[in-house]
Amino acid sequence: MKKYLQSKMAIAGLRRAGSASALKARHVKHLADLRSSYDYVVVGGGTAELTVADRLSESTKRNASDPNSGGFFAHQYNITSQPQTELGNRIVSINVGFGVGGSSAINGMAVMRGNAIHFVPPDLTLAADFNITYDIEAAWGQYEDTHVYASYPGGLNSSIKTTYNALKSVPGLDYPQDGHAGSHGVFFYPVSVDPATRLRSYSRTGHWDFSQSRNNYDIITGVRANKILFDHHNVATGVQFVSKSSHCKTVVRATKEIVLSAGAIHTPQVLQLSGIGPAQLLKKANIPVRVNLPGVGSNFQDHPVSPPVFFRYQNPPPTPPTSSTHLPPSEGQGQGLVAYLNLPITAPDEYEAIASRYESQDIAAFSPPGTPAAVLAGYRAQQAIFAREMRRTNVSFLNYVVFAFPGGQPINLHIASRGTVNINASSPESEPLVDYRALSNPTDVDLMVAYIQFIRRLFGPNGPLAEYGPIETTPGAANTSTHEQLSAYVRAGYFPAGAHPIGTAAKMRRELGGVVDDELKVYEVKGLRVADASIMPVLIGGATQLTAYAIGEKAAAMIKGTW
């Protein structure tokens, strides 16, 4: 039986049968209690990582180890960004989970899938087919016994119903019966809540908690994965871990494969500490270059949140006596309704001009200084796709978050700016340097302004809600009537860390800045795969939680296909 180790990083380890057949899965708390080797070492402890470790350890012929730097109590890393130049040098907190379950333990619990178009590469020059299908049966049918649950929140705030009905007046906007069918519009989304217990359902409860009867699975918490070790043939042989309490280091060997699933913030750090990344950066940090892979740490993206637009009704709609106010904690603002809008619907008079300005840009002028040629080639390929998608009606750009009061808060589903996540060359093992480079591409400002203007039209004097006499209270139309004024408002309240970080170990062709191939194997080494949201080359039109689970399922299926 193979053995698995998992890390957070939890480390999951899968171990061979024979010596411990009577044992159950172990939560290891001390490095000294780890076995010297496992078949698979799975590094991360988060949404995708626990999925991988669970699926691999289902087989009594394999064993795994899973390392995690956090514990079983959910919280988030204490990491802040680099000063954001376009935001007045503001520093923002990074929203990533710290503990077994990762970000699925702390996120907003939105259960959404992206547009179907983003699950088949829009251009095979950007990325070959990963074969993550939008067909739910094909993708998930073999795991219908999953313990990862979702349910709809109870109750409906009457103000949300008013906005829901008003959106029906927007030309071309769909109301799909199934919001997960691939073509978005206005729909109610479920949340990560177990319908039986009404408690959060996340990667730990859905994967680790139900795998503890297995004797081929170890998980260790309170350690940090430092680097991957290789032999002279560039075959990954083990992982070096550091104790968070004693700072002692130890090496755990993997006889089959290592799966790196530390998330878009820490996966590039582990790769770079292992000598895989931009050669210039590695040399500056005195790290021997194993593979010059310039895409590691580049292409960083997240879903940013705009400052809100709020109104007050002078003649509020009546509140039905049956209107429920008993909503679960996750829906404290009466959420549960979302509007995903394409750009032609959001900005019918502006979308062509926005797309034209964007596609005519020299993308290098808006990229980080010194961006390697391969990474720039990837950005140009994305630019061509992005410009086309701005004109399409089957690609969502605006996530209009509907509150339980008039107004809303736009979220940009597809940003033009590209950031970086890199080691600190002067202190490589400290937390990485995270730079969103928020609004570095002016297209993102144009998009946010267009989103705010859409909400203003919806609640304006000529809109479908005019009978209620809405008055804008935030930001106030008097002082933000021009594009320049709205742009300043966006910059003042723009929050780039939407808890959906992706892209820093992208699955693209290497000459376009890619880091992993179609089988999620890191270029130029053997025995090392990446399985988390860092492999996503571009943001999807929706929350990334379900896609992270799907990446874990897909990675596990790929590995099991080699048995």
Coordinates of C-alpha atoms in Angstrom, one line a residue:
M1 CA 0.0 0.0 0.0
K2 CA 1.4 3.4 -0.9
K3 CA 1.7 6.1 1.7
Y4 CA 0.9 9.8 1.5
L5 CA 2.1 12.8 3.4
Q6 CA 0.4 16.2 3.3
S7 CA 1.6 19.6 4.5
K8 CA 0.4 23.4 5.1
M9 CA 1.4 23.9 4.6
A10 CA -0.2 20.6 5.9
I11 CA 1.8 17.8 4.5
A12 CA 0.0 14.7 3.4
G13 CA 1.8 11.5 3.1
L14 CA 0.8 8.2 1.6
R15 CA 2.7 5.2 3.0
R16 CA 3.2 1.6 2.0
A17 CA 1.2 -1.2 3.5
G18 CA 2.7 -3.8 5.8
S19 CA 4.1 -2.2 8.9
A20 CA 1.1 -0.2 10.1
S21 CA -1.9 -2.0 8.8
A22 CA -3.8 -1.6 12.0
L23 CA -3.3 2.1 12.3
K24 CA -5.6 4.9 11.1
A25 CA -4.7 8.1 9.3
R26 CA -2.4 10.1 11.6
H27 CA -2.3 13.7 12.5
V28 CA 1.4 14.1 13.1
K29 CA 2.5 17.0 15.3
H30 CA 6.2 16.6 15.4
L31 CA 8.8 16.2 12.6
A32 CA 10.4 13.3 14.5
D33 CA 7.3 11.3 14.2
L34 CA 7.2 11.3 10.4
R35 CA 8.3 8.3 8.4
S36 CA 11.4 8.6 6.4
S37 CA 9.6 8.2 3.1
Y38 CA 6.2 8.1 1.5
D39 CA 5.0 7.2 -2.0
Y40 CA 3.5 10.6 -2.4
V41 CA 4.1 13.8 -0.6
V42 CA 1.4 16.4 -1.1
V43 CA 2.3 19.9 0.0
G44 CA -0.3 22.5 1.0
G45 CA -3.3 21.5 3.1
G46 CA -5.8 23.6 1.3
T47 CA -8.8 23.3 -1.0
A48 CA -7.1 21.4 -3.9
E49 CA -4.4 19.7 -1.8
L50 CA -6.8 17.9 0.6
T51 CA -8.7 16.8 -2.5
V52 CA -5.6 15.3 -4.0
A53 CA -4.5 13.5 -0.8
D54 CA -8.0 12.2 -0.2
R55 CA -8.4 10.7 -3.7
L56 CA -4.9 9.2 -3.7
S57 CA -5.3 7.6 -0.3
E58 CA -8.6 6.0 -1.3
S59 CA -6.4 3.3 -2.8
T60 CA -5.0 0.8 -0.3
K61 CA -2.0 0.4 -2.7
R62 CA -0.7 3.9 -2.2
N63 CA 0.3 6.0 0.8
A64 CA 0.5 9.8 1.3
S65 CA 1.8 12.5 3.6
D66 CA 0.3 16.0 3.8
P67 CA 2.2 18.9 5.5
N68 CA 0.4 22.1 6.7
S69 CA 1.9 25.1 8.4
G70 CA -1.3 26.0 10.1
G71 CA -3.4 23.8 12.4
F72 CA -7.0 22.7 12.5
F73 CA -8.3 26.1 13.5
A74 CA -9.1 28.3 10.5
H75 CA -7.5 31.7 10.1
Q76 CA -5.5 33.5 7.4
Y77 CA -1.9 34.3 6.8
N78 CA -0.6 37.6 8.2
I79 CA 0.7 38.8 4.8
T80 CA 0.5 42.2 3.3
S81 CA 1.2 43.4 -0.2
Q82 CA 3.9 45.7 -1.5
P83 CA 2.8 49.3 -1.7
Q84 CA 0.4 49.8 -4.6
T85 CA 1.6 52.7 -6.6
E86 CA -1.7 53.4 -8.3
L87 CA -3.6 53.3 -5.0
G88 CA -1.5 56.0 -3.3
N89 CA 1.0 53.4 -2.1
R90 CA -1.6 51.7 0.0
I91 CA -0.7 48.3 1.4
V92 CA -3.5 45.6 1.5
S93 CA -3.9 42.4 3.4
I94 CA -3.6 39.1 1.5
N95 CA -6.7 36.9 1.9
V96 CA -5.4 33.3 1.9
G97 CA -6.3 30.6 4.4
F98 CA -3.9 29.3 7.0
G99 CA -4.8 25.9 8.4
V100 CA -6.1 22.6 7.3
G101 CA -8.7 23.4 4.6
G102 CA -6.9 26.5 3.4
S103 CA -9.0 29.3 1.9
S104 CA -12.1 27.1 1.8
A105 CA -12.1 27.5 5.6
I106 CA -12.3 31.3 5.6
N107 CA -13.8 32.3 2.2
G108 CA -17.2 33.9 1.5
M109 CA -18.5 30.4 0.8
A110 CA -19.8 31.3 -2.7
V111 CA -20.4 28.1 -4.7
M112 CA -20.1 29.2 -8.4
R113 CA -18.7 27.9 -11.6
G114 CA -17.1 30.1 -14.2
N115 CA -18.3 30.6 -17.8
A116 CA -18.2 27.4 -19.8
I117 CA -15.9 29.1 -22.3
H118 CA -13.1 29.3 -19.8
F119 CA -13.0 25.6 -19.3
V120 CA -11.8 25.0 -22.8
P121 CA -8.8 27.2 -23.8
P122 CA -10.0 30.0 -26.0
D123 CA -6.8 29.8 -28.0
L124 CA -4.6 26.7 -28.3
T125 CA -1.5 28.9 -28.8
L126 CA -2.1 30.0 -25.1
A127 CA -2.7 26.6 -23.6
A128 CA -3.4 23.2 -24.9
D129 CA -6.6 21.5 -23.8
F130 CA -6.5 20.6 -20.1
N131 CA -9.7 18.5 -20.6
I132 CA -11.4 20.0 -17.5
T133 CA -14.9 19.6 -19.0
Y134 CA -17.9 21.7 -18.0
D135 CA -19.9 18.5 -18.1
I136 CA -20.5 17.9 -14.4
E137 CA -21.0 14.2 -14.9
A138 CA -17.8 13.7 -16.8
A139 CA -15.8 15.8 -14.4
W140 CA -17.3 14.7 -11.1
G141 CA -19.4 11.6 -11.7
Q142 CA -16.9 9.2 -10.3
Y143 CA -17.0 11.1 -7.0
E144 CA -20.8 11.4 -6.4
D145 CA -20.2 10.4 -2.8
T146 CA -18.4 13.6 -2.0
H147 CA -18.7 15.1 1.4
V148 CA -18.2 18.6 0.2
Y149 CA -21.7 20.1 0.4
A150 CA -23.6 23.2 -0.7
S151 CA -27.0 24.6 0.0
Y152 CA -29.2 27.6 -0.6
P153 CA -29.5 30.2 2.2
G154 CA -32.9 30.5 3.7
G155 CA -35.1 33.6 3.4
L156 CA -35.1 36.5 0.9
N157 CA -34.7 40.1 1.8
S158 CA -37.5 42.2 0.1
S159 CA -35.0 44.8 -1.1
I160 CA -33.1 42.0 -3.0
K161 CA -36.4 40.9 -4.6
T162 CA -36.9 44.5 -5.7
T163 CA -33.5 44.7 -7.4
Y164 CA -34.0 41.2 -8.9
N165 CA -37.2 42.4 -10.6
A166 CA -35.5 45.6 -11.8
L167 CA -32.7 43.8 -13.5
K168 CA -35.3 42.2 -15.8
S169 CA -35.5 45.5 -17.6
V170 CA -31.9 45.3 -18.7
P171 CA -31.8 44.4 -22.4
G172 CA -30.1 41.1 -23.1
L173 CA -29.7 40.0 -19.5
D174 CA -30.6 36.3 -19.0
Y175 CA -32.2 34.7 -16.0
P176 CA -30.9 31.1 -16.3
Q177 CA -32.8 28.5 -14.4
D178 CA -29.4 26.9 -13.5
G179 CA -26.8 29.5 -12.8
H180 CA -24.1 26.8 -13.1
A181 CA -25.0 25.8 -16.6
G182 CA -22.2 27.9 -18.1
S183 CA -23.9 31.0 -19.4
H184 CA -24.4 33.5 -16.6
G185 CA -26.9 36.2 -15.9
V186 CA -29.0 36.8 -12.8
F187 CA -29.3 33.9 -10.4
F188 CA -29.3 32.8 -6.8
Y189 CA -26.2 30.9 -5.8
P190 CA -25.7 28.3 -3.1
V191 CA -23.2 28.6 -0.4
S192 CA -20.7 26.1 1.2
V193 CA -23.1 25.1 4.0
D194 CA -24.0 21.5 5.0
P195 CA -27.8 21.5 4.6
A196 CA -28.1 19.0 7.5
T197 CA -25.9 20.8 10.1
R198 CA -26.0 24.3 8.7
L199 CA -22.3 24.5 9.3
R200 CA -19.6 25.5 6.8
S201 CA -18.6 22.7 4.5
Y202 CA -15.0 23.0 3.3
S203 CA -12.0 20.9 2.2
R204 CA -11.2 19.7 5.7
T205 CA -14.7 18.5 6.6
G206 CA -15.2 17.1 3.1
H207 CA -11.9 15.4 2.6
W208 CA -9.7 15.0 5.7
D209 CA -12.5 14.3 8.3
F210 CA -13.8 11.4 6.2
S211 CA -10.4 9.8 5.5
Q212 CA -9.2 9.3 9.0
S213 CA -10.0 5.5 9.0
R214 CA -7.3 4.9 6.4
N215 CA -3.9 3.6 7.5
N216 CA -2.0 5.0 4.6
Y217 CA -2.4 8.7 5.2
D218 CA -0.4 11.0 7.5
I219 CA -1.0 14.7 7.9
I220 CA 1.4 17.0 9.7
T221 CA 0.6 20.5 10.8
G222 CA 2.9 23.3 12.2
V223 CA 5.5 22.9 9.5
R224 CA 6.4 24.9 6.4
A225 CA 7.5 23.4 3.2
N226 CA 10.8 25.0 2.4
K227 CA 11.9 23.5 -0.9
I228 CA 11.8 20.5 -3.1
L229 CA 14.9 18.3 -3.4
F230 CA 16.1 16.7 -6.6
D231 CA 18.7 14.2 -7.7
H232 CA 21.3 14.9 -10.4
H233 CA 18.8 13.8 -13.0
N234 CA 16.3 16.5 -11.9
V235 CA 14.0 14.0 -10.4
A236 CA 12.2 15.2 -7.3
T237 CA 13.1 13.1 -4.4
G238 CA 11.8 14.8 -1.3
V239 CA 10.7 17.9 0.5
Q240 CA 12.5 19.9 3.1
F241 CA 10.3 21.1 5.9
V242 CA 10.8 23.6 8.7
S243 CA 9.1 23.4 12.1
K244 CA 7.2 26.6 12.8
S245 CA 8.0 26.3 16.6
S246 CA 11.6 24.9 16.7
H247 CA 12.7 26.1 13.3
C248 CA 14.3 22.7 12.8
K249 CA 14.5 21.3 9.3
T250 CA 13.9 17.8 8.1
V251 CA 13.6 16.0 4.8
V252 CA 10.8 13.6 3.9
R253 CA 11.4 11.4 0.8
A254 CA 8.8 10.7 -1.9
T255 CA 9.4 7.4 -3.8
K256 CA 6.7 8.2 -6.5
E257 CA 5.8 11.9 -6.8
I258 CA 5.5 15.2 -5.1
V259 CA 2.4 17.3 -5.6
L260 CA 2.9 21.0 -4.8
S261 CA -0.5 22.5 -3.8
A262 CA 0.4 25.5 -1.6
G263 CA -1.7 28.1 -3.5
A264 CA -1.0 31.0 -5.8
I265 CA 0.9 32.8 -3.0
H266 CA 3.2 30.1 -1.7
T267 CA 3.6 27.7 -4.6
P268 CA 5.9 30.1 -6.5
Q269 CA 7.9 30.7 -3.4
V270 CA 8.5 27.0 -2.9
L271 CA 9.5 26.6 -6.5
Q272 CA 11.9 29.5 -6.4
L273 CA 13.5 28.3 -3.2
S274 CA 14.0 25.0 -5.0
G275 CA 15.9 26.7 -7.8
I276 CA 13.0 26.8 -10.2
G277 CA 12.1 30.3 -11.4
P278 CA 13.6 33.4 -13.0
A279 CA 17.3 32.9 -13.1
Q280 CA 18.1 36.6 -12.4
L281 CA 16.1 36.6 -9.2
L282 CA 17.5 33.3 -8.0
K283 CA 21.0 34.4 -8.5
K284 CA 20.3 37.6 -6.6
A285 CA 19.0 35.4 -3.7
N286 CA 22.1 33.2 -3.9
I287 CA 19.9 30.2 -4.9
P288 CA 21.5 27.7 -7.4
V289 CA 19.5 27.8 -10.6
R290 CA 18.1 24.4 -11.4
V291 CA 15.6 25.5 -14.1
N292 CA 15.4 29.0 -15.5
L293 CA 11.6 29.2 -15.6
P294 CA 10.7 32.9 -15.8
G295 CA 7.0 32.4 -15.5
V296 CA 7.2 31.3 -11.8
G297 CA 5.7 34.1 -9.8
S298 CA 4.5 36.1 -12.8
N299 CA 1.0 36.4 -14.2
F300 CA -0.5 37.1 -10.8
Q301 CA -4.2 38.0 -10.8
D302 CA -7.1 38.3 -8.4
H303 CA -10.7 39.5 -8.5
P304 CA -10.7 43.1 -7.3
V305 CA -13.5 44.9 -5.5
S306 CA -14.6 48.4 -6.4
P307 CA -15.8 50.9 -3.8
P308 CA -19.6 50.7 -3.5
V309 CA -22.4 52.7 -4.9
F310 CA -25.3 53.1 -2.3
F311 CA -28.7 54.7 -2.6
R312 CA -31.5 55.6 -0.2
Y313 CA -35.1 55.2 -1.3
Q314 CA -37.4 58.2 -0.6
N315 CA -40.4 56.0 -1.2
P316 CA -39.3 52.5 -0.1
P317 CA -41.1 49.6 -1.6
P318 CA -43.4 47.9 0.9
T319 CA -41.9 45.1 3.0
P320 CA -44.1 42.0 2.7
P321 CA -45.1 40.6 6.1
T322 CA -43.8 37.2 5.1
S323 CA -40.3 38.5 4.2
S324 CA -37.8 36.4 6.1
T325 CA -35.1 38.1 8.1
H326 CA -33.6 34.8 9.3
L327 CA -30.6 34.4 7.1
P328 CA -27.5 32.3 8.0
P329 CA -24.4 34.1 9.1
S330 CA -22.9 33.7 5.7
E331 CA -25.7 35.7 4.3
G332 CA -25.8 38.4 6.9
Q333 CA -26.3 41.1 4.3
G334 CA -29.1 39.2 2.5
Q335 CA -26.7 38.0 -0.2
G336 CA -27.4 35.0 -2.4
L337 CA -28.3 36.9 -5.5
V338 CA -25.7 37.7 -8.1
A339 CA -25.7 39.3 -11.5
Y340 CA -23.0 38.3 -13.9
L341 CA -23.0 40.6 -16.9
N342 CA -21.0 40.7 -20.1
L343 CA -19.4 44.0 -21.2
P344 CA -21.9 44.8 -24.0
I345 CA -24.7 44.7 -21.5
T346 CA -22.8 46.5 -18.8
A347 CA -21.5 49.3 -21.0
P348 CA -23.4 49.2 -24.3
D349 CA -22.1 52.6 -25.5
E350 CA -18.5 52.2 -24.2
Y351 CA -17.5 48.6 -24.6
E352 CA -16.1 48.8 -28.1
A353 CA -14.0 51.9 -27.2
I354 CA -12.7 50.1 -24.1
A355 CA -11.8 47.0 -26.1
S356 CA -10.2 49.0 -28.9
R357 CA -8.0 51.0 -26.5
Y358 CA -6.9 47.9 -24.8
E359 CA -6.0 45.8 -27.8
S360 CA -4.0 48.7 -29.3
Q361 CA -1.8 48.9 -26.1
D362 CA 1.9 48.0 -26.1
I363 CA 1.4 45.5 -23.2
A364 CA 5.0 45.8 -22.2
A365 CA 4.5 49.4 -21.2
F366 CA 2.0 48.2 -18.5
S367 CA 4.0 45.1 -17.4
P368 CA 6.4 44.9 -14.5
P369 CA 9.9 46.4 -15.3
G370 CA 12.2 43.7 -16.6
T371 CA 9.5 41.3 -17.5
P372 CA 11.1 38.3 -19.3
A373 CA 10.4 38.0 -23.0
A374 CA 8.5 34.7 -22.6
V375 CA 6.2 36.1 -20.0
L376 CA 5.5 39.2 -22.2
A377 CA 4.7 36.8 -25.1
G378 CA 2.1 35.2 -22.8
Y379 CA 0.7 38.5 -21.8
R380 CA 0.3 39.5 -25.5
A381 CA -1.5 36.2 -26.2
Q382 CA -3.8 36.9 -23.2
Q383 CA -4.3 40.5 -24.5
A384 CA -5.7 39.2 -27.8
I385 CA -8.1 36.8 -26.1
F386 CA -9.1 39.4 -23.6
A387 CA -9.9 42.0 -26.2
R388 CA -12.1 39.5 -28.1
E389 CA -13.9 38.5 -24.9
M390 CA -14.8 42.2 -24.1
R391 CA -17.0 42.1 -27.2
R392 CA -18.6 38.7 -26.6
T393 CA -22.0 38.1 -25.0
N394 CA -21.1 34.8 -23.4
V395 CA -18.2 36.0 -21.1
S396 CA -19.1 37.6 -17.8
F397 CA -17.1 40.7 -16.8
L398 CA -19.1 42.4 -14.1
N399 CA -20.0 40.6 -10.9
Y400 CA -22.7 42.8 -9.5
V401 CA -23.0 42.0 -5.8
V402 CA -26.6 42.7 -4.8
F403 CA -27.0 43.8 -1.2
A404 CA -30.0 43.9 1.0
F405 CA -30.2 47.6 0.5
P406 CA -30.2 49.8 -2.6
G407 CA -27.0 49.9 -4.6
G408 CA -24.2 47.4 -4.9
Q409 CA -20.5 46.8 -5.2
P410 CA -18.9 45.8 -8.5
I411 CA -16.3 43.1 -8.8
N412 CA -14.1 42.9 -11.9
L413 CA -14.0 39.3 -13.1
H414 CA -11.3 39.9 -15.8
I415 CA -8.5 42.3 -15.0
A416 CA -5.8 43.6 -17.4
S417 CA -3.1 44.3 -14.8
R418 CA -0.6 41.6 -14.0
G419 CA 1.2 41.3 -10.7
T420 CA 4.0 39.2 -9.3
V421 CA 4.6 36.9 -6.3
N422 CA 8.4 36.4 -5.7
I423 CA 10.8 35.6 -2.9
N424 CA 12.4 38.3 -1.0
A425 CA 16.0 38.1 -2.4
S426 CA 17.5 39.4 0.8
S427 CA 15.4 37.0 3.0
P428 CA 14.1 34.2 0.7
E429 CA 12.5 32.1 3.4
S430 CA 10.4 34.9 4.8
E431 CA 6.9 35.6 3.4
P432 CA 7.0 36.3 -0.4
L433 CA 6.7 39.8 -1.8
V434 CA 3.2 40.1 -3.2
D435 CA 2.6 42.9 -5.7
Y436 CA -0.8 43.1 -7.3
R437 CA 0.3 46.1 -9.4
A438 CA -3.3 47.1 -9.0
L439 CA -4.7 49.4 -11.7
S440 CA -1.3 49.4 -13.4
N441 CA -3.2 48.9 -16.7
P442 CA -5.6 51.8 -17.2
T443 CA -8.1 49.4 -18.7
D444 CA -9.0 48.2 -15.2
V445 CA -10.0 51.8 -14.3
D446 CA -12.2 52.1 -17.4
L447 CA -13.9 48.8 -16.5
M448 CA -14.6 49.8 -12.9
V449 CA -16.0 53.2 -14.0
A450 CA -18.3 51.4 -16.5
Y451 CA -19.5 49.1 -13.8
I452 CA -20.4 52.0 -11.4
Q453 CA -22.2 53.8 -14.2
F454 CA -24.3 50.6 -14.9
I455 CA -25.4 50.6 -11.2
R456 CA -26.2 54.3 -11.4
R457 CA -28.4 53.7 -14.5
L458 CA -30.2 50.9 -12.7
F459 CA -31.0 53.1 -9.8
G460 CA -31.2 56.5 -11.6
P461 CA -34.1 58.8 -12.3
N462 CA -34.8 57.1 -15.7
G463 CA -34.2 53.6 -14.5
P464 CA -36.6 50.8 -13.5
L465 CA -36.5 51.8 -9.8
A466 CA -37.3 55.4 -10.3
E467 CA -40.7 55.1 -8.6
Y468 CA -39.0 54.6 -5.3
G469 CA -37.1 57.9 -5.5
P470 CA -33.6 56.6 -5.1
I471 CA -31.0 59.2 -3.9
E472 CA -27.3 58.3 -4.3
T473 CA -25.6 58.5 -0.9
T474 CA -22.2 57.0 -1.8
P475 CA -20.1 58.3 -3.5
G476 CA -22.7 61.0 -4.4
A477 CA -23.3 62.0 -8.0
A478 CA -22.5 65.7 -7.4
N479 CA -18.8 65.1 -6.9
T480 CA -18.3 62.1 -9.1
S481 CA -20.0 63.0 -12.4
T482 CA -17.0 62.9 -14.7
H483 CA -14.9 60.0 -15.7
E484 CA -11.9 61.6 -14.0
Q485 CA -13.8 62.0 -10.7
L486 CA -15.1 58.5 -10.8
S487 CA -11.6 57.2 -11.6
A488 CA -10.3 59.0 -8.5
Y489 CA -13.1 57.4 -6.5
V490 CA -12.2 54.0 -7.8
R491 CA -8.5 54.4 -6.9
A492 CA -9.3 55.6 -3.4
G493 CA -11.4 52.6 -2.5
Y494 CA -10.2 49.9 -4.8
F495 CA -9.4 46.6 -3.1
P496 CA -7.3 44.2 -5.3
A497 CA -7.3 41.2 -2.9
G498 CA -10.6 39.5 -3.7
A499 CA -9.5 36.1 -2.2
H500 CA -9.2 34.5 -5.6
P501 CA -5.5 34.6 -6.4
I502 CA -4.4 32.6 -9.4
G503 CA -1.8 32.4 -12.2
T504 CA 1.6 32.3 -10.6
A505 CA 2.5 28.8 -11.9
A506 CA 0.4 28.9 -15.1
K507 CA -0.4 25.9 -17.2
M508 CA 0.7 27.4 -20.5
R509 CA 3.3 26.7 -23.1
R510 CA 6.8 27.4 -21.7
E511 CA 7.6 29.9 -24.4
L512 CA 4.6 31.9 -23.2
G513 CA 5.7 32.0 -19.6
G514 CA 4.1 28.7 -18.6
V515 CA 5.3 26.7 -15.6
V516 CA 3.5 23.4 -15.9
D517 CA 2.4 21.3 -18.9
D518 CA -0.9 19.6 -19.7
E519 CA -0.3 16.9 -17.0
L520 CA 0.5 19.6 -14.4
K521 CA 4.2 18.6 -14.5
V522 CA 6.7 21.3 -13.9
Y523 CA 8.8 21.9 -17.0
E524 CA 12.3 20.3 -17.1
V525 CA 12.0 18.2 -13.9
K526 CA 10.4 14.9 -13.1
G527 CA 8.3 13.7 -10.3
L528 CA 6.8 17.2 -9.5
R529 CA 3.3 18.4 -10.3
V530 CA 1.5 21.5 -9.2
A531 CA -2.2 21.3 -8.4
D532 CA -3.8 24.5 -7.2
A533 CA -5.2 27.7 -8.5
S534 CA -1.7 28.9 -9.4
I535 CA -2.0 26.9 -12.6
M536 CA -4.9 28.9 -13.9
P537 CA -3.6 31.1 -16.7
V538 CA -6.5 33.6 -16.6
L539 CA -9.3 34.4 -14.1
I540 CA -12.6 32.7 -14.7
G541 CA -15.9 34.5 -14.7
G542 CA -16.9 33.4 -11.2
A543 CA -15.6 32.5 -7.8
T544 CA -12.6 30.1 -7.9
Q545 CA -13.5 27.7 -5.1
L546 CA -15.2 25.1 -7.2
T547 CA -12.5 25.2 -9.8
A548 CA -9.8 24.7 -7.1
Y549 CA -11.7 21.5 -6.1
A550 CA -11.9 20.5 -9.7
I551 CA -8.1 21.0 -10.2
G552 CA -7.5 18.7 -7.2
E553 CA -9.8 16.0 -8.6
K554 CA -8.2 16.3 -12.1
A555 CA -4.7 16.1 -10.7
A556 CA -5.5 13.0 -8.6
A557 CA -7.1 11.3 -11.7
M558 CA -4.0 12.0 -13.7
I559 CA -1.7 10.5 -11.1
K560 CA -4.0 7.5 -10.6
G561 CA -4.0 7.0 -14.4
T562 CA -0.3 6.1 -14.1
W563 CA -0.9 3.3 -11.7

